[in-house]
Amino acid sequence: MRWNWILLGLLVIVPVQAQELPENLEGLGLRESTMASRDMPGWKVPDKILVRSFFGQDVAAMLQPLTPDVELVAVTTVEDAVANIDGAQALFGFCERSILEAADSLHWVQSYFAGVENCVSLPAMQGGMVLTNGQRLSSPTIADHTMALTYGLVRGLDLFQGAQAESRWDMQAAPSLMSFGELSGRTMLVVGLGGIGSQVAQRAHALGMKVLATRGSRREGPDYIEYVGLGHEAIHLAKKADIVVNAAPLTDATRGMFNKEFFAAMKPTAYFVSVGRGQSTVTADLITAVKTQQIAGAALDVVDPEPLPADHPIWSTPRIIVTPHVAALSAETWQRIWALVGENLRRYVAGEPLLSVVGIERGY
C-alpha cells in the first residue's frame, strides 16, 4: 500500500518555470513531477542507459557529453535492446514487452514521442517503473499540419490536385461554392484540448475562427476559446462546428468515439480533421459519412489501420485527404525531443524531478 501511495506522488505535476528549461522548450507548458528522482523507490545514480538511435542520429553519442560517468549504449533495434538491457537502469526510445521482460535493473523509460498507449498497457509498467514521454514537443508542428489540412479541404486543393495529376486545367474542379470557402468566421471544434489542441485552437482563433473545445478533465481553457466542455459534450458541440479536429489521446473513453452517431451530428457542410489517434475513429463509418455527403470531407494524418493497405477504400474516396502519420515531423520537433531527453537525463542523474512524467493508470 505504501508503494502505491508513493507512486501516486509522481502524478502530481506542477508547471515548470521558463528559466529552468532549455530555450527551445520554453512556452510549451511542460510540467515536472513534484517528487525528485532521488526520492522515487528504486532510483540510483545510473551506471548504464540504453539509447535508441533514431532517423540516422546516434543519440547516445549526442547525449554522452552530458553524463561522462554513465555508459550510454546505442541500440537500433528491439533485438539490440534485448541483447544489451542487462544492468541498464534506463531505456530511451523503446517500450516493447520483450525488452522490459528481459530487463533486470530497469527503472525509467523515456519515450521520444507523446503516444504511449501501447507502453502503459504492458504488465512491466504496472510495477513501479517510471515513464516519461515527449508530450507537447511536436504540438506546434502538428498544429501547423492541422491547419494545412484544414485549408486543403476548405479551399478544395484535393479536387484540383486530381486535375493536376491528369495535366488538366480545370477551373470547375470544385463542384460547388460550398467546398470552396474561407476559414474566417467559421467555427472549429477541437476535441482534446491538450498540447496539440491548444496550439490548433490558437492558430484557428488568429485566423478569425470561433473556437470551441473539449477536454477530459476540466473546463478551464485559454481566453481565445469561447467554450470548453468535457469529453462527453463533443457530440453535442459538433452540431455547431464547421471543422471538427480530433486531437485527443487514445484512451478507453476516446476509442471509437468518432463513429456514425458522431458524424450524423455534424453539419453536412462540415469537415473532419484527425491528428490524434487513428483508433479513435471508426474508419468504415467515416467513409460512409463522406460518400453519402453526411459530412463534406475529411483529412487524416492518422488512420486505422496503419499503415493503410494499398487497396483500402480510403485512398479512392473523394474528399478524403491522407498524409501518412507525418504531422509531427520537422527539424524543430527533433530539436525539442533531443533537448527534453538531454534535460531529463541530466535531471535523473542529479536526482532532480523529471519532466513530462506519464500517469500510468491515466494513460498519458
Coordinates of C-alpha atoms in Angstrom, one line a residue:
M1 CA 0.0 0.0 0.0
R2 CA 2.8 2.4 0.9
W3 CA 4.4 1.7 -2.5
N4 CA 1.3 2.6 -4.4
W5 CA 0.9 5.8 -2.3
I6 CA 4.4 6.9 -3.2
L7 CA 3.8 6.3 -6.9
L8 CA 0.7 8.4 -6.8
G9 CA 3.0 11.3 -6.0
L10 CA 4.6 11.0 -9.4
L11 CA 1.3 12.0 -11.0
V12 CA 1.1 15.3 -9.1
I13 CA 2.6 17.8 -11.5
V14 CA 3.3 21.5 -11.5
P15 CA 4.3 24.0 -14.2
V16 CA 8.0 24.4 -14.8
Q17 CA 9.4 27.9 -14.6
A18 CA 10.5 29.0 -18.0
Q19 CA 14.1 29.9 -16.9
E20 CA 14.6 26.4 -15.8
L21 CA 14.3 24.9 -19.3
P22 CA 16.4 24.9 -22.4
E23 CA 15.3 27.8 -24.6
N24 CA 13.5 25.7 -27.3
L25 CA 11.4 24.0 -24.6
E26 CA 10.0 27.3 -23.2
G27 CA 6.4 28.1 -23.7
L28 CA 5.2 24.5 -24.3
G29 CA 3.6 24.0 -20.9
L30 CA 5.9 21.2 -19.9
R31 CA 5.4 20.0 -16.3
E32 CA 7.6 18.4 -13.8
S33 CA 6.9 15.9 -11.1
T34 CA 6.7 17.1 -7.5
M35 CA 8.8 14.1 -6.5
A36 CA 12.5 14.3 -7.0
S37 CA 14.1 11.4 -8.9
R38 CA 16.2 10.5 -5.8
D39 CA 13.0 10.0 -3.8
M40 CA 11.5 7.5 -6.2
P41 CA 11.5 3.9 -5.0
G42 CA 14.3 2.1 -6.9
W43 CA 16.2 5.1 -8.0
K44 CA 20.0 5.1 -8.1
V45 CA 22.6 7.1 -10.0
P46 CA 22.6 5.1 -13.2
D47 CA 25.6 3.1 -14.5
K48 CA 24.1 2.2 -17.9
I49 CA 21.4 3.5 -20.1
L50 CA 20.3 2.1 -23.5
V51 CA 19.6 4.8 -26.1
R52 CA 17.8 4.2 -29.3
S53 CA 19.4 5.7 -32.4
F54 CA 16.7 7.4 -34.5
F55 CA 16.4 8.8 -38.0
G56 CA 20.1 8.1 -38.6
Q57 CA 21.2 10.0 -35.5
D58 CA 23.4 8.4 -32.9
V59 CA 21.5 9.8 -29.9
A60 CA 23.8 8.1 -27.4
A61 CA 26.8 9.9 -28.8
M62 CA 24.9 13.2 -28.8
L63 CA 24.0 12.8 -25.1
Q64 CA 27.2 11.3 -23.8
P65 CA 28.9 14.6 -23.0
L66 CA 26.1 15.4 -20.6
T67 CA 26.9 12.4 -18.4
P68 CA 30.5 11.2 -19.0
D69 CA 30.4 8.8 -16.0
V70 CA 27.3 6.9 -17.3
E71 CA 27.6 4.3 -20.0
L72 CA 25.2 5.2 -22.8
V73 CA 24.8 2.2 -25.1
A74 CA 23.5 2.9 -28.7
V75 CA 20.8 0.4 -29.9
T76 CA 18.9 0.5 -33.2
T77 CA 16.5 -2.4 -33.0
V78 CA 14.4 -4.2 -30.4
E79 CA 16.8 -7.2 -30.7
D80 CA 19.7 -4.9 -30.0
A81 CA 18.0 -3.6 -26.9
V82 CA 17.1 -7.1 -25.6
A83 CA 20.7 -8.2 -26.0
N84 CA 22.0 -5.2 -24.1
I85 CA 19.4 -4.5 -21.5
D86 CA 21.1 -6.4 -18.6
G87 CA 22.3 -3.9 -16.0
A88 CA 20.6 -0.9 -17.6
Q89 CA 18.7 1.4 -15.3
A90 CA 17.1 3.4 -18.1
L91 CA 15.9 2.9 -21.6
F92 CA 15.4 5.7 -24.2
G93 CA 13.2 5.4 -27.3
F94 CA 11.8 1.9 -26.9
C95 CA 9.0 0.5 -24.8
E96 CA 8.4 -3.1 -26.0
R97 CA 7.3 -6.1 -23.9
S98 CA 10.3 -8.2 -24.9
I99 CA 12.8 -5.5 -23.7
L100 CA 11.0 -4.9 -20.4
E101 CA 10.7 -8.6 -19.6
A102 CA 14.4 -9.1 -20.3
A103 CA 15.4 -6.2 -18.0
D104 CA 16.8 -6.9 -14.6
S105 CA 17.5 -3.3 -13.4
L106 CA 15.2 -1.1 -15.4
H107 CA 13.7 1.8 -13.5
W108 CA 13.0 4.6 -16.1
V109 CA 11.7 4.6 -19.7
Q110 CA 11.9 7.8 -21.8
S111 CA 9.7 7.8 -24.9
Y112 CA 10.7 10.2 -27.7
F113 CA 7.0 10.8 -28.6
A114 CA 3.8 11.6 -26.8
G115 CA 1.8 8.5 -27.7
V116 CA 2.4 5.8 -25.1
E117 CA -0.9 3.9 -25.1
N118 CA 0.9 0.7 -26.1
C119 CA 3.5 1.2 -23.4
V120 CA 1.3 1.9 -20.4
S121 CA -0.6 -1.3 -21.0
L122 CA 2.4 -3.6 -20.6
P123 CA 2.5 -5.6 -17.4
A124 CA 6.0 -4.4 -16.5
M125 CA 4.9 -0.8 -16.4
Q126 CA 2.4 -1.6 -13.6
G127 CA 5.1 -2.5 -11.1
G128 CA 6.6 0.9 -10.2
M129 CA 8.5 1.8 -13.4
V130 CA 8.8 5.5 -14.3
L131 CA 7.7 6.6 -17.7
T132 CA 8.3 10.0 -19.3
N133 CA 7.3 11.0 -22.8
G134 CA 7.6 13.7 -25.5
Q135 CA 4.2 15.3 -24.8
R136 CA 3.8 18.8 -26.3
L137 CA 7.1 18.7 -28.2
S138 CA 5.5 18.2 -31.6
S139 CA 2.4 20.3 -30.8
P140 CA 3.4 23.4 -32.9
T141 CA 4.4 21.3 -35.9
I142 CA 1.2 19.1 -35.7
A143 CA -0.9 22.3 -35.3
D144 CA 0.7 23.7 -38.5
H145 CA -0.1 20.4 -40.3
T146 CA -3.7 20.5 -39.0
M147 CA -4.2 24.0 -40.4
A148 CA -2.7 22.9 -43.7
L149 CA -5.1 20.0 -43.9
T150 CA -8.0 22.3 -43.0
Y151 CA -7.0 24.8 -45.7
G152 CA -6.7 21.9 -48.2
L153 CA -10.3 20.9 -47.5
V154 CA -11.9 24.3 -47.4
R155 CA -10.0 25.5 -50.5
G156 CA -10.6 22.2 -52.4
L157 CA -6.9 21.6 -53.0
D158 CA -7.6 17.9 -53.2
L159 CA -10.0 18.4 -56.0
F160 CA -7.5 20.5 -58.0
Q161 CA -4.7 18.0 -57.3
G162 CA -6.7 15.4 -59.1
A163 CA -6.9 17.7 -62.2
Q164 CA -3.2 18.4 -61.9
A165 CA -2.4 14.7 -61.9
E166 CA -4.2 14.5 -65.3
S167 CA -2.4 17.6 -66.6
R168 CA -5.9 19.2 -66.8
W169 CA -6.5 23.0 -66.4
D170 CA -10.0 22.7 -64.8
M171 CA -11.3 25.8 -63.1
Q172 CA -14.6 23.9 -62.4
A173 CA -12.9 21.0 -60.5
A174 CA -14.6 22.2 -57.3
P175 CA -18.2 21.0 -57.7
S176 CA -19.8 23.8 -55.6
L177 CA -19.1 27.0 -53.8
M178 CA -19.8 25.1 -50.5
S179 CA -16.5 23.3 -50.9
F180 CA -14.5 26.4 -51.8
G181 CA -14.6 29.0 -49.0
E182 CA -12.8 30.9 -46.2
L183 CA -11.8 30.0 -42.7
S184 CA -12.5 33.4 -41.1
G185 CA -15.9 33.4 -39.5
R186 CA -16.3 29.6 -39.3
T187 CA -16.4 27.6 -36.1
M188 CA -13.9 25.0 -35.2
L189 CA -14.4 22.3 -32.5
V190 CA -11.1 21.0 -31.1
V191 CA -11.7 17.6 -29.4
G192 CA -8.8 17.1 -27.0
L193 CA -7.5 20.4 -25.5
G194 CA -4.0 19.3 -24.7
G195 CA -0.8 20.5 -26.1
I196 CA -1.7 19.9 -29.7
G197 CA -5.3 21.0 -29.3
S198 CA -4.3 24.3 -27.6
Q199 CA -1.9 25.1 -30.4
V200 CA -4.5 24.3 -33.1
A201 CA -7.1 26.5 -31.2
Q202 CA -4.6 29.3 -31.0
R203 CA -4.0 29.3 -34.8
A204 CA -7.7 29.0 -35.6
H205 CA -8.5 32.0 -33.4
A206 CA -5.7 34.0 -35.0
L207 CA -7.3 33.3 -38.4
G208 CA -10.7 34.7 -37.2
M209 CA -12.4 31.5 -36.4
K210 CA -14.7 30.9 -33.4
V211 CA -13.2 28.1 -31.3
L212 CA -15.0 25.5 -29.1
A213 CA -13.1 22.7 -27.4
T214 CA -13.5 19.7 -25.1
R215 CA -11.1 18.1 -22.7
G216 CA -11.3 15.1 -20.4
S217 CA -10.6 16.6 -17.1
R218 CA -11.8 20.2 -16.6
R219 CA -13.5 23.1 -18.3
E220 CA -10.7 25.7 -17.9
G221 CA -9.1 26.9 -21.1
P222 CA -7.4 30.0 -22.6
D223 CA -9.4 33.1 -23.3
Y224 CA -9.2 32.6 -27.1
I225 CA -11.5 29.6 -26.8
E226 CA -15.2 30.6 -26.5
Y227 CA -16.3 27.4 -24.7
V228 CA -14.5 24.4 -23.1
G229 CA -16.7 21.4 -22.4
L230 CA -16.0 17.9 -21.0
G231 CA -15.4 14.9 -23.3
H232 CA -19.0 13.8 -23.4
E233 CA -20.1 17.1 -24.8
A234 CA -18.2 16.7 -28.0
I235 CA -21.1 15.1 -30.0
H236 CA -23.4 18.0 -29.0
L237 CA -20.9 20.7 -29.8
A238 CA -20.3 19.0 -33.2
K239 CA -23.6 20.3 -34.3
K240 CA -22.3 23.9 -34.2
A241 CA -18.9 23.2 -35.9
D242 CA -17.7 23.8 -39.5
I243 CA -14.5 22.0 -38.7
V244 CA -14.1 19.2 -36.1
V245 CA -10.5 18.4 -35.2
N246 CA -9.6 15.2 -33.4
A247 CA -6.6 16.0 -31.2
A248 CA -7.4 13.6 -28.4
P249 CA -5.2 10.9 -26.9
L250 CA -6.3 7.3 -27.2
T251 CA -8.0 6.2 -24.1
D252 CA -10.9 3.9 -23.3
A253 CA -13.1 7.0 -23.5
T254 CA -11.9 8.1 -26.9
R255 CA -11.5 4.8 -28.7
G256 CA -14.1 4.7 -31.5
M257 CA -15.7 8.0 -30.4
F258 CA -15.9 9.3 -33.9
N259 CA -18.5 7.0 -35.2
K260 CA -21.7 7.1 -37.3
E261 CA -23.6 8.8 -34.5
F262 CA -20.9 11.5 -34.2
F263 CA -20.8 12.1 -38.0
A264 CA -24.6 12.2 -38.1
A265 CA -24.5 15.0 -35.5
M266 CA -22.2 17.1 -37.8
K267 CA -23.3 19.6 -40.4
P268 CA -23.4 18.3 -44.0
T269 CA -21.1 21.2 -44.9
A270 CA -18.6 20.4 -42.1
Y271 CA -15.2 18.8 -42.3
F272 CA -13.4 16.3 -40.0
V273 CA -9.6 16.6 -39.5
S274 CA -7.8 13.9 -37.5
V275 CA -4.3 14.2 -36.0
G276 CA -5.0 12.4 -32.7
R277 CA -5.0 8.6 -32.9
G278 CA -6.5 6.5 -35.8
Q279 CA -8.3 4.1 -33.4
S280 CA -10.5 6.9 -32.1
T281 CA -12.3 7.0 -35.5
V282 CA -14.4 4.1 -36.8
T283 CA -13.0 4.1 -40.3
A284 CA -16.0 2.4 -42.0
D285 CA -18.4 5.0 -40.5
L286 CA -16.2 7.9 -41.7
I287 CA -16.0 6.6 -45.3
T288 CA -19.8 6.1 -45.3
A289 CA -20.3 9.7 -43.9
V290 CA -18.1 11.2 -46.7
K291 CA -19.5 9.0 -49.5
T292 CA -23.1 9.8 -48.6
Q293 CA -22.3 13.5 -48.1
Q294 CA -23.3 13.3 -44.5
I295 CA -20.2 15.5 -44.0
A296 CA -18.3 17.5 -46.6
G297 CA -15.0 15.7 -46.3
A298 CA -12.1 14.6 -44.1
A299 CA -8.4 15.0 -43.8
L300 CA -6.5 12.3 -41.9
D301 CA -2.9 12.1 -40.7
V302 CA -3.7 9.1 -38.5
V303 CA -5.8 6.2 -39.7
D304 CA -6.9 2.7 -38.6
P305 CA -5.2 0.5 -39.7
E306 CA -1.7 1.9 -40.1
P307 CA 0.0 1.6 -42.5
L308 CA -3.0 1.9 -44.7
P309 CA -3.2 -1.0 -47.2
A310 CA -2.9 -0.1 -50.9
D311 CA -6.4 -1.5 -51.6
H312 CA -8.1 0.3 -48.7
P313 CA -11.2 2.3 -49.8
I314 CA -10.0 5.5 -48.1
W315 CA -7.5 6.0 -50.9
S316 CA -10.2 6.2 -53.5
T317 CA -12.9 8.1 -51.6
P318 CA -13.3 11.6 -53.0
R319 CA -12.8 14.4 -50.5
I320 CA -10.7 12.4 -48.1
I321 CA -7.1 13.7 -47.8
V322 CA -4.5 11.4 -46.3
T323 CA -1.0 12.1 -45.1
P324 CA 1.0 9.1 -43.7
H325 CA 1.3 10.0 -40.0
V326 CA 3.8 12.7 -40.6
A327 CA 2.2 15.7 -38.9
A328 CA 4.9 15.7 -36.1
L329 CA 7.9 15.7 -38.5
S330 CA 10.0 18.8 -38.5
A331 CA 13.5 19.8 -37.7
E332 CA 12.1 21.8 -34.8
T333 CA 10.4 18.8 -33.3
W334 CA 13.6 16.8 -33.4
Q335 CA 15.5 19.6 -31.7
R336 CA 12.9 19.7 -28.9
I337 CA 13.0 15.9 -28.5
W338 CA 16.8 15.9 -28.0
A339 CA 16.5 18.9 -25.7
L340 CA 14.0 17.2 -23.5
V341 CA 15.8 13.9 -23.4
G342 CA 19.0 15.6 -22.5
E343 CA 17.3 17.7 -19.8
N344 CA 15.6 14.6 -18.3
L345 CA 18.9 12.7 -18.4
R346 CA 20.6 15.5 -16.5
R347 CA 17.8 15.7 -14.0
Y348 CA 17.7 11.9 -13.4
V349 CA 21.4 11.6 -12.8
A350 CA 21.3 14.5 -10.5
G351 CA 18.2 13.1 -8.7
E352 CA 16.0 16.1 -9.6
P353 CA 12.3 16.0 -10.7
L354 CA 11.7 14.7 -14.2
L355 CA 9.7 16.5 -16.9
S356 CA 6.6 15.0 -18.6
V357 CA 6.0 12.1 -16.2
V358 CA 3.2 9.9 -17.5
G359 CA 0.3 8.8 -15.3
I360 CA 0.4 5.0 -15.9
E361 CA -3.2 4.5 -14.9
R362 CA -4.4 7.5 -16.8
G363 CA -2.5 6.5 -19.9
Y364 CA -1.0 9.9 -20.8

